[in-house]
Coordinates of C-alpha atoms and ligand atoms in Angstrom, one line a residue:
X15 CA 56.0 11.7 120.5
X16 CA 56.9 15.0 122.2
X17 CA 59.3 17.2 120.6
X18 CA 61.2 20.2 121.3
X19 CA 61.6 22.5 118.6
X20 CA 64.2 25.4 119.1
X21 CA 63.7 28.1 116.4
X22 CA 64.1 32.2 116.5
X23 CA 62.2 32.8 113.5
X24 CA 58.7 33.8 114.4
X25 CA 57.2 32.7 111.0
X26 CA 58.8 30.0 110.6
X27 CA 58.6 28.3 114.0
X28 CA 55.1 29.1 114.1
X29 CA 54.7 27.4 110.0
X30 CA 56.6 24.4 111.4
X31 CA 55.0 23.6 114.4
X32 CA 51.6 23.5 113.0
X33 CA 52.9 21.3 110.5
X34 CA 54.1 19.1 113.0
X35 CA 50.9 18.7 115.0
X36 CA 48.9 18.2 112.3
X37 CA 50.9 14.8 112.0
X38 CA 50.4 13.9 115.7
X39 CA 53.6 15.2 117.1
X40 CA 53.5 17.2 120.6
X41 CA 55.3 20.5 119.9
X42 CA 57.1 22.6 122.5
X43 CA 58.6 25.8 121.4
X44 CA 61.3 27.3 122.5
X45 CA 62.4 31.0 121.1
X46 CA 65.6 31.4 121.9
X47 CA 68.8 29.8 123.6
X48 CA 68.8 30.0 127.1
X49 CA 64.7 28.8 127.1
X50 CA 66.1 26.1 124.6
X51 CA 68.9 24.6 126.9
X52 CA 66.3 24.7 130.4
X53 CA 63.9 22.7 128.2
X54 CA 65.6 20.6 126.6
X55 CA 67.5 19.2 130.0
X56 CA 64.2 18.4 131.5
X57 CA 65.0 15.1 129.2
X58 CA 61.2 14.9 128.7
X59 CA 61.5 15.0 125.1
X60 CA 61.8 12.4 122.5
X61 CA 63.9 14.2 120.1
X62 CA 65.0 17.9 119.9
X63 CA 64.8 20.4 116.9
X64 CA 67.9 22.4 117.2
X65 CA 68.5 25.9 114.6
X66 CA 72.0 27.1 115.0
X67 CA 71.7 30.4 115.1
X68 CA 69.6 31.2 118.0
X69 CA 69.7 34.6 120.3
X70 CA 71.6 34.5 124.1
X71 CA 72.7 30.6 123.3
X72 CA 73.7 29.2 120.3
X73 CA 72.2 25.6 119.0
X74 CA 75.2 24.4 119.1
X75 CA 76.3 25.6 122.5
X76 CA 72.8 24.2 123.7
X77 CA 73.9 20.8 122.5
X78 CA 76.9 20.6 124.0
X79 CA 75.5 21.4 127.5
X80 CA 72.9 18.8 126.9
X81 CA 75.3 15.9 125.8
X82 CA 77.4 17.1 128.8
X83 CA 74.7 16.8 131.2
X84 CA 74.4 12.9 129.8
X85 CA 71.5 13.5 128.2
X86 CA 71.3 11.5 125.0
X87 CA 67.6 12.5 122.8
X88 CA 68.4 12.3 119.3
X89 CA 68.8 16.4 118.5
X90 CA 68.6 17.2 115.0
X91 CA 70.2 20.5 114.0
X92 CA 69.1 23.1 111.8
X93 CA 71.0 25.7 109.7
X94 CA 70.6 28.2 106.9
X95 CA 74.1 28.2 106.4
X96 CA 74.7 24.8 104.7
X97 CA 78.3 25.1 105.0
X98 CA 80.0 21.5 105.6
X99 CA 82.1 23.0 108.4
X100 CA 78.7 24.2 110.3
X101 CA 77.2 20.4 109.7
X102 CA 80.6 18.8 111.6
X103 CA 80.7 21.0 114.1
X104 CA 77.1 20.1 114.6
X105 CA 77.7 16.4 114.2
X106 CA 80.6 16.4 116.1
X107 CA 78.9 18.0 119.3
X108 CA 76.9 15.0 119.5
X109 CA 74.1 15.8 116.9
X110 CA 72.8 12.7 115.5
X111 CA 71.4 14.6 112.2
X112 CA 71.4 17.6 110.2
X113 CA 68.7 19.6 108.6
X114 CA 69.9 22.7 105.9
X115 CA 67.0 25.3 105.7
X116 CA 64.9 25.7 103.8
X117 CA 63.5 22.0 103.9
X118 CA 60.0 20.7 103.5
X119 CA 58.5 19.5 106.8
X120 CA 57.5 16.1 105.7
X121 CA 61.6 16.1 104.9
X122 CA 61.8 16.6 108.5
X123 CA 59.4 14.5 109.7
X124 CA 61.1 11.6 107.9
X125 CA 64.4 11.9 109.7
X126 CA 62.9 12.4 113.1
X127 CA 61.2 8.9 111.9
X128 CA 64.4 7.8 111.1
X129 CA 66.1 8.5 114.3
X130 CA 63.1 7.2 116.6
X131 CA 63.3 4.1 114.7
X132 CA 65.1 1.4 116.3
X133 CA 66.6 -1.6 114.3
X134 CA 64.6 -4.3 116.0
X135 CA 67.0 -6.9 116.1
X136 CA 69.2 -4.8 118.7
X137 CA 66.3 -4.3 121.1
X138 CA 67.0 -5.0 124.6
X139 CA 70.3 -6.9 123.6
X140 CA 74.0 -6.9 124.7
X141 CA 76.2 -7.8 122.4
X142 CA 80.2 -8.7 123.7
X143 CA 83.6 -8.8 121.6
X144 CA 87.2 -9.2 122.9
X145 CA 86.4 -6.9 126.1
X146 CA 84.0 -4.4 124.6
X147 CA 80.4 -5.1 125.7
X148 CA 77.5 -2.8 123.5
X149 CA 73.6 -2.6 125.7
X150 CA 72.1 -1.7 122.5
X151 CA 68.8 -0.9 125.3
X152 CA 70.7 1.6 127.1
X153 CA 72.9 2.3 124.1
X154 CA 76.2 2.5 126.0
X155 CA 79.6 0.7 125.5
X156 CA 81.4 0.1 128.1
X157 CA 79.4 2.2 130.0
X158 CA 80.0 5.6 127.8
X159 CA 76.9 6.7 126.4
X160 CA 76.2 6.8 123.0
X161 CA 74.2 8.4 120.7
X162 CA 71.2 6.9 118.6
X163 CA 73.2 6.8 115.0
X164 CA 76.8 5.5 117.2
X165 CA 74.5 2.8 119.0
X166 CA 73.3 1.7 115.6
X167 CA 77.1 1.8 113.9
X168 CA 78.5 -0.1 116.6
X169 CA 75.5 -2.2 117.3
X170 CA 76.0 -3.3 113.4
X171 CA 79.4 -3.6 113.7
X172 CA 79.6 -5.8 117.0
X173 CA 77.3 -8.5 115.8
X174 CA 79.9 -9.5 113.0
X175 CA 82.9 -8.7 114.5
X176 CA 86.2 -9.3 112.1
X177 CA 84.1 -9.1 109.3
X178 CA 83.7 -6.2 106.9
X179 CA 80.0 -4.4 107.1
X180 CA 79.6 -2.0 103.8
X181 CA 78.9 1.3 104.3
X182 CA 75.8 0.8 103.0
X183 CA 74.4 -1.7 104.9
X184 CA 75.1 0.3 107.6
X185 CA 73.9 3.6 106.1
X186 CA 70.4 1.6 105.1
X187 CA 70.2 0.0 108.7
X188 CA 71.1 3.3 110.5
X189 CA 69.7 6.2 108.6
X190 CA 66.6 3.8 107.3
X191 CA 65.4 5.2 103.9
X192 CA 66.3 8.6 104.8
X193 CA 70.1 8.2 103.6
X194 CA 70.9 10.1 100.9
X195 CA 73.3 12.9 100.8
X196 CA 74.8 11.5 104.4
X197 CA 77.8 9.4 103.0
X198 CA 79.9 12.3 103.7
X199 CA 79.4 11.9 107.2
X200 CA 79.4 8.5 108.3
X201 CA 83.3 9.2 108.8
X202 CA 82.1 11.7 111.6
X203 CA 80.1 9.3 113.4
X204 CA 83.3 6.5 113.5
X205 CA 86.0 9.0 114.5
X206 CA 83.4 10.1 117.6
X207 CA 83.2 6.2 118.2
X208 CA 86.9 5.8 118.0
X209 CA 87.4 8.8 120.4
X210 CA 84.6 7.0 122.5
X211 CA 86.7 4.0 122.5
X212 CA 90.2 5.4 123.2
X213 CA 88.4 6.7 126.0
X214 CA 87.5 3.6 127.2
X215 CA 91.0 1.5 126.2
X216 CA 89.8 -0.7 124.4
X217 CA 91.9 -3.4 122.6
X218 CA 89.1 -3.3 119.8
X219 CA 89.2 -0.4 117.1
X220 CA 87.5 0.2 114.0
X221 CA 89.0 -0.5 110.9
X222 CA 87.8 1.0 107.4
X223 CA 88.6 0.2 104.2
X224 CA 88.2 2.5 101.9
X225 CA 85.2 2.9 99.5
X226 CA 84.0 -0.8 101.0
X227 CA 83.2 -0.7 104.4
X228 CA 84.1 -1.2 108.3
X229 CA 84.8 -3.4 110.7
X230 CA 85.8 -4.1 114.3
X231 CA 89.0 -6.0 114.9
X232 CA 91.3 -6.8 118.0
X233 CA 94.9 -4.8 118.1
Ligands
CA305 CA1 67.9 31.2 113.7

């Protein structure tokens, strides 16, 4: 698995890295923004490492001209500031997780696991409802591409449409075991979806209810 990890701080980038290929991951480094953003559109990597707060570029500018470029490897972001509004902002740009520093690298380790684990029983499978159709292989909805915590959300929700999928269910079969402290954002994920499908015009929409759960239903 090759990774890209973006990170300014010399000690700790250096710290992290070996940590990382000690447990069999391929580790390129980037230093600081503008490096970041040329490798990480190659779209060599399996998943990118994203800090924040990075010299010339910041990670979150990076991530936005990666996701606009159509490139969809699962970026995890990384921020000393732990600030919920800093964790949005990240999730909304397409981020499919977030890191607060200091962690413990086997803590990151476990949600790049997370995110390059695919639920099985969406493998190579399209799933259809009312005039939405989901390639959970290419992880697109109508077309729009979607990224690797959307394409499990909506892969859950599609193969029960009507019916109400708890949160979570869907937290356990989309973040795996690594779902604590994530509850908060699950909303994030099904407004970008929503947004994703107002784009497309769909009749379909997500509905919650509250404290319970989601699910898809025709307007
Ligand atoms: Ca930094």
């Amino acid at each position: 698995m090759r990774i890209l990890y973006v990170e300014d701080e010399k000690f700790l980038a250096d710290a992290v890295k070996h940590n990382l290929e000690k447990n069999d991951f391929v580790v390129d480094h980037a230093a600081d923004g503008e490096e970041g953003l040329n490798m990480a559109i190659s779209g060599i990597y399996d998943c990118i490492v994203l800090d924040i707060m990075l010299p010339k570029l910041s990670g979150i500018e990076i991530l936005e001209r990666v996701r606009e470029r159509k490139i969809e490897t699962p970026v995890i972001m990384l921020s000393a500031l732990s600030e919920v509004e800093d964790k949005v902002r990240g999730l909304n740009c397409g981020a499919d997780d977030y890191l607060a520093k200091p962690f413990k690298t086997v803590e990151l380790i476990a949600r790049i696991n997370a995110l390059m684990r695919r639920p099985a029983a969406v493998k190579d499978e399209k799933y259809q409802y009312s005039d939405l159709t989901f390639d959970a292989k290419e992880k697109t909805l109508n077309g729009e591409a979607l990224t690797a915590k959307e394409a499990g959300i909506i892969g859950e929700l599609i193969k029960t449409p009507g019916k109400l999928v708890q949160k979570e269910f869907l937290l356990s079969k989309v973040w795996g075991g690594e779902a604590y402290g994530e509850d908060n954002y699950i909303e994030v994920y099904m407004s970008r979806l929503r947004k994703t499908m107002r784009k497309i015009g769909t009749k379909v929409q997500i509905k919650t209810s509250r404290g319970l759960g989601y699910k898809l239903i025709e307007a």
